[in-house]
Coordinates of C-alpha atoms in Angstrom, one line a residue:
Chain X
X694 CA 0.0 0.0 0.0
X695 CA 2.6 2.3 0.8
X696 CA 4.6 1.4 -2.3
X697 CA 1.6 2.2 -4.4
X698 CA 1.2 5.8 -2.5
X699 CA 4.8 6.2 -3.2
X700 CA 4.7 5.3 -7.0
X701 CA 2.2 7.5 -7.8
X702 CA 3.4 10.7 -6.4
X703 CA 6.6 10.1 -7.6
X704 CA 5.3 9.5 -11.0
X705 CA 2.2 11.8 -11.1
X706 CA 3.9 14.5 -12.8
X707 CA 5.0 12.1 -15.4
X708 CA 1.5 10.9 -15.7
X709 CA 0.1 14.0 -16.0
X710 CA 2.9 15.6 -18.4
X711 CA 2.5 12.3 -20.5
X712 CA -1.6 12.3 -20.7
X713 CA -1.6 16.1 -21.9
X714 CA 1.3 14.9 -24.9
X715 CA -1.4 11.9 -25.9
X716 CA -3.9 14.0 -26.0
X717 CA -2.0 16.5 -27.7
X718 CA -0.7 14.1 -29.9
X719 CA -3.9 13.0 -30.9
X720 CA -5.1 16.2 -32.3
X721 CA -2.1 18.0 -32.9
X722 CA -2.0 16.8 -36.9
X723 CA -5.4 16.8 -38.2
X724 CA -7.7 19.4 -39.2
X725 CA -10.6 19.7 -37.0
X726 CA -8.5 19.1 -33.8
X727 CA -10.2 18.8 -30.7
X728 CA -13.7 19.6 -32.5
X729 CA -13.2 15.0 -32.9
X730 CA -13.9 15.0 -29.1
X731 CA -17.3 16.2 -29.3
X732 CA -18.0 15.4 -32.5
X733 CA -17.3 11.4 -32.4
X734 CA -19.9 10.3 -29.9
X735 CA -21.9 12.8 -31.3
X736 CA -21.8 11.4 -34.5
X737 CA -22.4 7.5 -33.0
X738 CA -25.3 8.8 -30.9
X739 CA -27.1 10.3 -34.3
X740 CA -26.5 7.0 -36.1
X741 CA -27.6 4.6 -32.7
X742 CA -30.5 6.6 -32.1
X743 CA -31.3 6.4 -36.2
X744 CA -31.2 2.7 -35.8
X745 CA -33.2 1.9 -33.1
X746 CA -35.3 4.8 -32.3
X747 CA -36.0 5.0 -36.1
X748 CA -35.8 1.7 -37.6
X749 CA -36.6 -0.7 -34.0
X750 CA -38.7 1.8 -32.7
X751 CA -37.5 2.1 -29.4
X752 CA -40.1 4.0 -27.5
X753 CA -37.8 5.4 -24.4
X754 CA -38.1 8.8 -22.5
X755 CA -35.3 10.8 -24.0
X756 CA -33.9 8.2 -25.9
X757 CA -31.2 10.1 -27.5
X758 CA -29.9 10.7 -24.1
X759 CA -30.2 7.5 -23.2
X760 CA -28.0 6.5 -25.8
X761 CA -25.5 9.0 -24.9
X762 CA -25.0 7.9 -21.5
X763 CA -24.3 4.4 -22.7
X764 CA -21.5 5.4 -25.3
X765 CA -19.8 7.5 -23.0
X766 CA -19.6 5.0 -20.4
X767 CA -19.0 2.4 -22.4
X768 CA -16.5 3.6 -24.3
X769 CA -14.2 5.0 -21.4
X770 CA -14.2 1.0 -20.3
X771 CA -13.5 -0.2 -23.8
X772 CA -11.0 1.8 -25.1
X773 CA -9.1 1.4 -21.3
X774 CA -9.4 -2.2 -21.1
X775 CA -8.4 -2.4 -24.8
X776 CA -4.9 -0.5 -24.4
X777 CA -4.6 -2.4 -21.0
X778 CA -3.9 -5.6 -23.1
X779 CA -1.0 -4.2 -25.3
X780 CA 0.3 -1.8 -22.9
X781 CA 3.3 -2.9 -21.9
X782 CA 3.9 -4.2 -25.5
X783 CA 3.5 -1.1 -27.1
X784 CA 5.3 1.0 -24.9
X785 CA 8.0 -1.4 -25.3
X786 CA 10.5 2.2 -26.1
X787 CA 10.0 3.1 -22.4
X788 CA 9.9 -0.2 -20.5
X789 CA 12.9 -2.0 -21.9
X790 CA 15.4 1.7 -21.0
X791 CA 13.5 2.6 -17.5
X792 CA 11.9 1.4 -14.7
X793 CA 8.6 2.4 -14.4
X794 CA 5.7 0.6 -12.3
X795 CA 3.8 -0.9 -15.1
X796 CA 0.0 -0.6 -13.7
X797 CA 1.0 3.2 -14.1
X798 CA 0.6 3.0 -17.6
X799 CA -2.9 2.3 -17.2
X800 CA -3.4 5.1 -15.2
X801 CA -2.3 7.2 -17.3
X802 CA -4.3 6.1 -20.2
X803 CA -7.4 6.4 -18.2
X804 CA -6.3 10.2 -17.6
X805 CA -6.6 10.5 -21.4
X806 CA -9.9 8.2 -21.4
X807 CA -11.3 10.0 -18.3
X808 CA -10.8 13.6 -19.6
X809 CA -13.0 12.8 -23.4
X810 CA -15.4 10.7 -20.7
X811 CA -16.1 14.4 -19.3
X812 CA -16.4 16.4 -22.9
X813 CA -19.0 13.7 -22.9
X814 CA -20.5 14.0 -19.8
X815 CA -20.4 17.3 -20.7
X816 CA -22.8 17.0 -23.7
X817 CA -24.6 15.1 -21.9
X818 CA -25.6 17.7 -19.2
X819 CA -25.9 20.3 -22.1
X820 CA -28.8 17.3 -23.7
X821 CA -30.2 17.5 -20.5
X822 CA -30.8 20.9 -20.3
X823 CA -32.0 21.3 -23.9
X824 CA -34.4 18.5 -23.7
X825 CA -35.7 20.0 -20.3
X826 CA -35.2 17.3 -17.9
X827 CA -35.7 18.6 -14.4
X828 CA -33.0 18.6 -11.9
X829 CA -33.1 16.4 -9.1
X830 CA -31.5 15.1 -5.6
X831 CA -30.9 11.8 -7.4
X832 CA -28.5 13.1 -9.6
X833 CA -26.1 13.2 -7.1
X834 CA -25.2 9.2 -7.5
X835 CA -23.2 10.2 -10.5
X836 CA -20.4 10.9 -8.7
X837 CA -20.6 7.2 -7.1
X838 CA -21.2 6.0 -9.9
X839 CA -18.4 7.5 -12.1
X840 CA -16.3 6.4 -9.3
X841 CA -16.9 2.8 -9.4
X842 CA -17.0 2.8 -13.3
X843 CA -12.9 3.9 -13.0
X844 CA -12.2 1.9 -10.3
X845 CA -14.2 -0.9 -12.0
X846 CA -12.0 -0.6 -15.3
X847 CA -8.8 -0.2 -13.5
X848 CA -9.3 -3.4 -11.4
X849 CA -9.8 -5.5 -14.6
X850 CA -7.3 -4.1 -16.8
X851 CA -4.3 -4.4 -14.3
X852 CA -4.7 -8.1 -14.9
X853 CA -5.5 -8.2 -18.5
X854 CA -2.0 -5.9 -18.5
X855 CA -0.6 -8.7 -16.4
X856 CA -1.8 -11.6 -18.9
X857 CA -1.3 -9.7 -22.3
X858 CA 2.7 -9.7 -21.6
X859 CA 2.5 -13.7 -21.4
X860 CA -0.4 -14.4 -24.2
X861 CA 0.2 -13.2 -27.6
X862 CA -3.5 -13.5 -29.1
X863 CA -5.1 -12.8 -25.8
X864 CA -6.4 -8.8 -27.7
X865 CA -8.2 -11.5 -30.0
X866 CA -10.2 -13.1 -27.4
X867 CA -10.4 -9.8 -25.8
X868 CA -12.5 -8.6 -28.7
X869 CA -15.2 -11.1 -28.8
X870 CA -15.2 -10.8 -25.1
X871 CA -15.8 -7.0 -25.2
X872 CA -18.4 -7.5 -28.0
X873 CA -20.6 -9.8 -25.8
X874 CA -20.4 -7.4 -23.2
X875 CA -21.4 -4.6 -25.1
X876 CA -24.3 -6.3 -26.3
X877 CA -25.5 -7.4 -23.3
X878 CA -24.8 -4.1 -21.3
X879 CA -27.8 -2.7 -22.9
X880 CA -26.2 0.5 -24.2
X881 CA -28.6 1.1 -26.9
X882 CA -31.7 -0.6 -25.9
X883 CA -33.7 -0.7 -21.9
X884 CA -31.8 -3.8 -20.8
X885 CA -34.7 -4.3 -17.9
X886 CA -38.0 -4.2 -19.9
X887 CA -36.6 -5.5 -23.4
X888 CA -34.8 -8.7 -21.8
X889 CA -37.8 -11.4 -20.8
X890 CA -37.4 -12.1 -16.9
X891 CA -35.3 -13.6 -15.4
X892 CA -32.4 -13.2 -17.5
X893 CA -33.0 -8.9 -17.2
X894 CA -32.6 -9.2 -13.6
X895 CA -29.3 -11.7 -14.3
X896 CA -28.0 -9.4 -16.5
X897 CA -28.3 -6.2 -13.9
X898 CA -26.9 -8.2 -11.1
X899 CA -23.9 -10.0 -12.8
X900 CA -23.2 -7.6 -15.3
X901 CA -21.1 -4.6 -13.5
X902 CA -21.4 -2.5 -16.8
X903 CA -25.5 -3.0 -16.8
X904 CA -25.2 -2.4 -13.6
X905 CA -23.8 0.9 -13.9
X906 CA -24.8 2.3 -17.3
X907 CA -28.8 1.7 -15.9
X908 CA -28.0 3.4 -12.4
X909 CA -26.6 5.8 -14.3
X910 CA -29.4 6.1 -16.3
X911 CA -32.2 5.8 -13.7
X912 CA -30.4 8.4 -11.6
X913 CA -30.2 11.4 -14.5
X914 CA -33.1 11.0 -16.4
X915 CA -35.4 8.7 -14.9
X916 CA -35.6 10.7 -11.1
X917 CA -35.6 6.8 -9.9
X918 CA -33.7 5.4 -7.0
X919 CA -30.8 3.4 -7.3
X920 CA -29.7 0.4 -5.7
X921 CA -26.3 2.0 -4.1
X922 CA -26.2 -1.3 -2.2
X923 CA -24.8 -3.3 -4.9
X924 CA -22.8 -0.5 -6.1
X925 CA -21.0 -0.4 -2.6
X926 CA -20.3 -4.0 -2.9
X927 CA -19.5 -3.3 -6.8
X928 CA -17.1 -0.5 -5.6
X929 CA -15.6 -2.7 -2.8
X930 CA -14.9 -5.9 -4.9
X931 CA -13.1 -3.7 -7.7
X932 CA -10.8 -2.1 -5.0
X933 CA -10.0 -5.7 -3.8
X934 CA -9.7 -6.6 -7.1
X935 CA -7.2 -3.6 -8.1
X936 CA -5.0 -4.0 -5.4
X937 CA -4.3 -8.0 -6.0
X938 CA -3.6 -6.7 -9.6
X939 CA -1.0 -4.3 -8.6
X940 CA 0.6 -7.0 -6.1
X941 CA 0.9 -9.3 -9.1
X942 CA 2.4 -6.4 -11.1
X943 CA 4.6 -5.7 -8.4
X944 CA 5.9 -9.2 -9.0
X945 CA 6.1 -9.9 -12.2
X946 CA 6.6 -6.9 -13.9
X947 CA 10.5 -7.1 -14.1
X948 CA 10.1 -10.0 -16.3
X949 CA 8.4 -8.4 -18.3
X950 CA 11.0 -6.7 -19.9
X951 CA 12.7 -10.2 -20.7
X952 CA 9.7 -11.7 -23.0
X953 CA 8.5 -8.7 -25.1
Chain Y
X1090 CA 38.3 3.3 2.5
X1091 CA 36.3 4.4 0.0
X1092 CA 32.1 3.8 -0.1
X1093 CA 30.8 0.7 -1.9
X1094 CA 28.0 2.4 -4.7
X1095 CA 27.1 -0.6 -6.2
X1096 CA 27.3 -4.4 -4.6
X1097 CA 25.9 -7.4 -6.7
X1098 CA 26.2 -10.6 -5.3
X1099 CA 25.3 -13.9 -6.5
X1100 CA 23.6 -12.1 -9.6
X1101 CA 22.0 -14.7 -11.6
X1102 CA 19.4 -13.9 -14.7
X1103 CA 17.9 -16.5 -16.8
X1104 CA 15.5 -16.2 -19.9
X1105 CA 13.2 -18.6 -20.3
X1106 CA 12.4 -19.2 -23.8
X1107 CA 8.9 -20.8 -23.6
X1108 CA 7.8 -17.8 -21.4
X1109 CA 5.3 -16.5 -24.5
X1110 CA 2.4 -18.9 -25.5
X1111 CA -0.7 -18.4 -26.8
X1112 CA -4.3 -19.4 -25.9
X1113 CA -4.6 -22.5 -28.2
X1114 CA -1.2 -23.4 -27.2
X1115 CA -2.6 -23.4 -23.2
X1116 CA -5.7 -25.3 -24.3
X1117 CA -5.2 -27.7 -26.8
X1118 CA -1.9 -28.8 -25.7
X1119 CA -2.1 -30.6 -22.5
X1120 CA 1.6 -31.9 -22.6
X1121 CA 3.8 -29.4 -20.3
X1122 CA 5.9 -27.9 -22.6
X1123 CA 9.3 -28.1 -21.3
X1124 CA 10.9 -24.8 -21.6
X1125 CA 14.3 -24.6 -21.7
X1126 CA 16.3 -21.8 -19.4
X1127 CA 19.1 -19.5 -20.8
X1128 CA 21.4 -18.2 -18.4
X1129 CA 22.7 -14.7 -19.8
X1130 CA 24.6 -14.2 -16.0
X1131 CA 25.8 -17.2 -13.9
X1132 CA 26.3 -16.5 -10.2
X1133 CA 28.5 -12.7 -10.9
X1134 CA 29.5 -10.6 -7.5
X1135 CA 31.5 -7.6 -7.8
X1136 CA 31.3 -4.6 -5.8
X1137 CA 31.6 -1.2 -7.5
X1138 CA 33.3 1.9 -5.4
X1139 CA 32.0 5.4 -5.4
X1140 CA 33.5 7.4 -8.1
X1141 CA 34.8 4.6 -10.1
X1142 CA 34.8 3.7 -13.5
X1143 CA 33.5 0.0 -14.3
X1144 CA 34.2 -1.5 -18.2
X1145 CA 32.7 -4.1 -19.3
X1146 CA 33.9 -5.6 -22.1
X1147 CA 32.9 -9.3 -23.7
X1148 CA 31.6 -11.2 -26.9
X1149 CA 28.4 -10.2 -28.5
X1150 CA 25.6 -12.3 -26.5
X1151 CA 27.7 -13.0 -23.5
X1152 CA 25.7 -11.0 -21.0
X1153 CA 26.5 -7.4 -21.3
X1154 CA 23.6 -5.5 -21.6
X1155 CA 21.4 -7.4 -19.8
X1156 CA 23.4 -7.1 -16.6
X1157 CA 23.3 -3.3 -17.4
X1158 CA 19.7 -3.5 -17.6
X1159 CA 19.7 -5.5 -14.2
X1160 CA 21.1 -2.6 -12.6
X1161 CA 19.1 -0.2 -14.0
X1162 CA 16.0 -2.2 -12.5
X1163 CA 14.5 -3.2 -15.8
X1164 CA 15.6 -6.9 -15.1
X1165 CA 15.0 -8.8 -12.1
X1166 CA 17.6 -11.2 -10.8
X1167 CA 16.2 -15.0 -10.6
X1168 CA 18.4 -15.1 -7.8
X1169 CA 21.0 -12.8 -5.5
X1170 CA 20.9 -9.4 -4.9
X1171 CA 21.8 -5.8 -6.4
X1172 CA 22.3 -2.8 -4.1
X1173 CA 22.4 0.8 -5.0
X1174 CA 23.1 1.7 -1.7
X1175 CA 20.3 4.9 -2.8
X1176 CA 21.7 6.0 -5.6
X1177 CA 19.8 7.1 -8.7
X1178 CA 20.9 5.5 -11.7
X1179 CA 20.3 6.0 -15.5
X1180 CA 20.7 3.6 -18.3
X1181 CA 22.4 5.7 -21.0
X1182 CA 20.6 4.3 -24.4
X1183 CA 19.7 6.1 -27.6
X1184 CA 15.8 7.4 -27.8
X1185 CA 14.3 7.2 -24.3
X1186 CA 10.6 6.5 -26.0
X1187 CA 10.2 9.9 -28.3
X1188 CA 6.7 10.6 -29.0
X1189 CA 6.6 11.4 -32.4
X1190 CA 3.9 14.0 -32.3
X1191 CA 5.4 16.4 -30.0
X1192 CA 8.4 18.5 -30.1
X1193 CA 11.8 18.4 -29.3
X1194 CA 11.0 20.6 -26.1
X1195 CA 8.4 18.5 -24.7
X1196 CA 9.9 15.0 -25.2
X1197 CA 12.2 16.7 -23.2
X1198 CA 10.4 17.4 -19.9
X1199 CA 8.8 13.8 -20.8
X1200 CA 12.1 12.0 -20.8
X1201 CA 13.7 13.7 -18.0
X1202 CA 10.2 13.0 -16.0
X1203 CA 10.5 9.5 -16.9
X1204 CA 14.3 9.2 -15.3
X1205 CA 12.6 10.9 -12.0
X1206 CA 13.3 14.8 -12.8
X1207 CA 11.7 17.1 -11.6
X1208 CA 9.6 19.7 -13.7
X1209 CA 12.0 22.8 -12.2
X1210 CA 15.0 20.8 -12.4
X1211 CA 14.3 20.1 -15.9
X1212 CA 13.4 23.7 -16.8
X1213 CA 16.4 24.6 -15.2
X1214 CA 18.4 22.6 -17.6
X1215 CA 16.3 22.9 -20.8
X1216 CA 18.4 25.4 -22.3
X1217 CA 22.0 24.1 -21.5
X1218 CA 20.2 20.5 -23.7
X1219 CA 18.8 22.4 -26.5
X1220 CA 22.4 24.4 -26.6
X1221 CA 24.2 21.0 -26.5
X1222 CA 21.8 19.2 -29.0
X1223 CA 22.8 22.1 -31.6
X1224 CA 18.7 21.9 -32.2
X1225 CA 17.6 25.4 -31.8
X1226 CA 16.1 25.7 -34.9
X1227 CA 14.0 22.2 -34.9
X1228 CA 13.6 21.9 -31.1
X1229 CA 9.7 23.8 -31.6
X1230 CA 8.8 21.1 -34.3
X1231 CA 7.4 17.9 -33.4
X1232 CA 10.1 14.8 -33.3
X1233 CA 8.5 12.7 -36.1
X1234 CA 10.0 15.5 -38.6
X1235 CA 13.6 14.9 -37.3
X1236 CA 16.4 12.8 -39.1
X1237 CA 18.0 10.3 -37.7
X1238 CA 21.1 12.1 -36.5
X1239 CA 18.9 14.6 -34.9
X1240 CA 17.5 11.9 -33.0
X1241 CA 19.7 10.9 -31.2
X1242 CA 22.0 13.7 -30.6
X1243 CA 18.2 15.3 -28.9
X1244 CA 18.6 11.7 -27.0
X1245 CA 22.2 11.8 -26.1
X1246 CA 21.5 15.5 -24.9
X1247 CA 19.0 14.4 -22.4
X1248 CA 20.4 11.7 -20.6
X1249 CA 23.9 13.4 -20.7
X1250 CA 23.1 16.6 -19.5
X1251 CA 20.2 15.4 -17.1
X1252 CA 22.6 13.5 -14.6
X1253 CA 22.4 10.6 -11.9
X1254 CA 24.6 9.4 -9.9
X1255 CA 25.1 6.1 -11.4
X1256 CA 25.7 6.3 -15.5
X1257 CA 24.8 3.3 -17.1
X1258 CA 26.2 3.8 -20.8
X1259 CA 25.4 1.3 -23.5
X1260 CA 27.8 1.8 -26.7
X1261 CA 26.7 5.4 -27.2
X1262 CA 29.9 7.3 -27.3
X1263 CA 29.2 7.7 -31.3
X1264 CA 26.5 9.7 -32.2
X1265 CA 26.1 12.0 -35.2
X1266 CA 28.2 13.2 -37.5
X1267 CA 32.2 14.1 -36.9
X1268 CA 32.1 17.4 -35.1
X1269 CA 28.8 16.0 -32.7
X1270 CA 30.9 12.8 -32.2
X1271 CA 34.0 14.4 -30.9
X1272 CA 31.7 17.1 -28.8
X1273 CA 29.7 13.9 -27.0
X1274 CA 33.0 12.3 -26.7
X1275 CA 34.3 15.5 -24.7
X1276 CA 31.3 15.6 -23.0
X1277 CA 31.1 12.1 -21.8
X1278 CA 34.6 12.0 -20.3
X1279 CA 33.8 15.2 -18.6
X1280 CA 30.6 13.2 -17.1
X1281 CA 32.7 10.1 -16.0
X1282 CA 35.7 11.7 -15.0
X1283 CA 33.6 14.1 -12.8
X1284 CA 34.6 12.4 -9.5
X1285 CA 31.7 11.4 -7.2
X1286 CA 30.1 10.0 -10.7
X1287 CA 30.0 6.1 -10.5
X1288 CA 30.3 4.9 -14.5
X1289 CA 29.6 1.6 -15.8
X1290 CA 30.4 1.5 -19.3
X1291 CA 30.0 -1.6 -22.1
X1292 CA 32.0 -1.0 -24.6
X1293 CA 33.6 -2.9 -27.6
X1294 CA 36.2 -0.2 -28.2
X1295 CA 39.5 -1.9 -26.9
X1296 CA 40.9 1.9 -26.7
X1297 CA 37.5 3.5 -25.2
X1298 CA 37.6 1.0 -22.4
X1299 CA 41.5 1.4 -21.9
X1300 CA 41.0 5.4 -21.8
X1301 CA 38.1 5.6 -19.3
X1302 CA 38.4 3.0 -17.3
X1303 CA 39.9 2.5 -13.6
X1304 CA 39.2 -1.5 -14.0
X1305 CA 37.7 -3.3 -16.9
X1306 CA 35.8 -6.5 -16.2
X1307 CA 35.5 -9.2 -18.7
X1308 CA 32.4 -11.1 -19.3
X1309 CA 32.3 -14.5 -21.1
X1310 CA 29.2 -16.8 -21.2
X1311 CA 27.5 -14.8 -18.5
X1312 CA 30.6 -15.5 -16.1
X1313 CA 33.0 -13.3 -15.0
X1314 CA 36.4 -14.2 -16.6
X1315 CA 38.6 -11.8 -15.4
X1316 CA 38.4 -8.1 -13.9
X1317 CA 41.2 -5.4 -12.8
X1318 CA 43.4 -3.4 -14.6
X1319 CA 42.5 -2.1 -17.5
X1320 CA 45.3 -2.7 -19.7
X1321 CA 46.5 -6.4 -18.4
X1322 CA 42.1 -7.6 -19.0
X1323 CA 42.2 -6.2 -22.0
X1324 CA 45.1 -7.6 -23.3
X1325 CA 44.0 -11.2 -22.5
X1326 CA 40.7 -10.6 -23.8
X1327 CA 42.2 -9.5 -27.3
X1328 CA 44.6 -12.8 -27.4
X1329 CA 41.8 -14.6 -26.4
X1330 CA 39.3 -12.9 -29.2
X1331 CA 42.1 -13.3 -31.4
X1332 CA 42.8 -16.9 -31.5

């Protein structure tokens, strides 16, 4: 624990220096720049809500919003969990000339992830406010829930980081695995009233990502209450989770340099 | 008697070279696959005294760079011990991970925050690297636009001018073209023969070595086969490369 504490001040600046540069990197050659932020989920919310408000008639309160929530959640955990893999791999010019502590590379790529999550979060709230929903106590939860979401995505991809050193095609099975869970997440469609019982109430439970994306959902636009309960024990589990994944970091990760 | 800065003891470093597999290889093949170990250091102690200057010198393969590496902390022993004693240390290699995007100036403050700088001791020292790098006019423009020799005199810059304690140089002391080479060579004997500055150098250059160094140690098959003065090790290992 103290180790960890250590690390990260030591390193913050780096982190911080280093998330600016990818995001700056990102932009810094292309036209439009940072207009991509707001413009990408914008773009994949106009063509989801096409599809299935249009075409599958989905019949939800503020459906576009509804959407939106689901991308931007969704895609902080996917495009995090989907570096985590290749991380140490493809930063192979910095682990194989200095020691860094490699669950710190996640971190940092979360930073990135974490600051487009809030240009989308930020659309979000400006949806809200243009499609009149009224403000409420409830609301509040989306701090929790943000919370857990990171903490969530952290815990897994510190092992997946951990395995993707050892196991070449593991991004492979990764993919399929990702594409089940973001089917049955229920990004674009009402997980609880579109999935027959009892699978729904399955899917809520043993689903973290359900879980959160329709807490998130109920708490925003719906005025309902959540189930904080299981989002404790969500929250609780993932820091367990995280912190066995850093131990195993801790010893492994100077062998890593050896195999990539 | 002086203060030990580095003590290895009992260093031993394998590879293991079925350490990568892949998911059909864990699931369709229930045999244990029997992977076969490569020692690249076999059982090495030496001690390494404040302010001295280590060379290393030894056949391609025989266990050089990784035992550089094991110092710097990017290897971990399979068995016995490394101590700094505290000291920070820096591997000395070309091209600390450049991102190609930025410029010159900001893979700066990102390499020297990577060796464990400080963001005000690196502005302090910005200048003095750009100076050195003879970059002034690129050093705005993003990396990715640089040639080659650019590269890595920006790289040599860093770590040369950024210093630690421990200097862990890799076969760099030739970089760019004539006048840059003879400037880094300057510079690097000003760095190593600064006296509280422990060096460890691996080198192939019979005269480098015999210039630099206060002992020269002499690494075959991951053992040591001989270290202490510079001039008698060196001698041996040329008959012996020789024959």
């Amino acid at each position: 624990m103290k180790r960890i504490a250590q690390d990260i001040s030591k390193y913050w600046n780096y982190m911080m220096y280093s998330a600016k540069a990818d995001l700056k990197s990102e932009v810094a050659s292309s036209h439009l720049n940072w207009v991509w932020w707001v413009l990408e989920p914008l773009c994949m919310m106009f063509i989801y809500a096409f599809i299935f408000g249009v075409i599958f008639d989905a019949s939800e309160q503020y459906f576009s919003i509804f959407i939106f929530i689901g991308l931007t959640m969704w895609n902080f955990f996917n495009k995090t969990v989907t570096y985590s893999v290749k991380s140490v791999k493809s930063s192979k010019s910095v682990v194989s000339k200095v020691y860094i502590p490699k669950y710190l590379l996640i971190i940092k790529k979360m930073m990135v992830n974490a600051f487009k999550m809030m240009i989308s979060f930020g659309i979000v709230f400006c949806m809200m406010i243009f499609f009149k929903v009224s403000p409420t106590w409830n609301m509040l939860w989306w701090a929790l829930i943000v919370l857990t979401l990171i903490v969530c995505t952290f815990a897994i991809s510190v092992h997946l980081q951990h395995f993707g050193v050892y196991v070449e095609d593991l991004h492979n099975a990764l993919r399929i695995v990702l594409r089940v869970i973001f089917y049955m997440s229920g990004i674009f469609y009402n997980l609880e009233t579109r999935v027959p019982a009892p699978y729904n109430e399955i899917l809520l439970k043993g689903n973290p990502m359900a879980l959160l994306l329709d807490s998130m959902r109920k708490a925003l636009l719906y005025d309902q209450n959540i189930d904080w309960g299981i989002l404790l024990v969500v929250l609780l589990g993932s820091i367990l989770l995280g912190l066995w994944g850093i131990n195993r970091i801790y010893k492994n990760e100077n062998g890593y340099a050896k195999v990539i | 008697m002086k203060n030990k800065a580095i003590e290895v003891r009992n260093l031993r470093i394998t590879y293991k070279n079925f350490e990568k597999t892949s998911i059909k290889n864990s699931l369709f093949r229930f045999k244990k696959i029997k992977s076969s170990d490569f020692v690249a250091i076999d059982d090495v102690s030496f001690d390494i005294e404040k302010g001295e200057i280590l060379g290393i010198i030894g056949k391609n393969g025989s266990g050089k760079s990784t035992l550089l590496r094991s110092i710097a902390g990017i290897f971990s022993a399979d068995s016995g011990t490394i101590d700094l004693k505290e000291n920070s240390v820096s591997l000395l290699s070309i091209g600390v991970g450049f991102q190609k995007e930025l410029t010159g100036r900001e893979n700066i403050y990102l390499s020297g925050m990577l060796l464990g700088f400080r963001e005000k001791q690196i502005k302090e020292k910005e200048e003095e690297i750009v100076k050195f790098s003879e970059l002034e006019n690129f050093i705005d423009k993003p990396v990715k636009t640089y040639s080659s020799g650019m590269h890595s005199k920006l790289a040599f810059s860093i770590t040369a001018i950024l210093e630690t304690e421990i200097m862990l140089i890799d076969e760099v002391l030739s970089v760019g073209d004539q006048h840059f080479k003879k400037k880094s060579y300057a510079k690097m004997n000003e760095l190593i023969l600064h006296e509280d500055r422990t060096v460890v150098i691996v080198s192939h250059s019979i005269s480098t070595l015999n210039d630099l160094c206060d002992r020269v140690m002499w690494i075959h098959d991951g053992k040591i086969k001989q270290i202490g003065e510079p001039k008698k090790t060196l001698e041996h290992y040329q008959k012996f490369m020789n024959k």
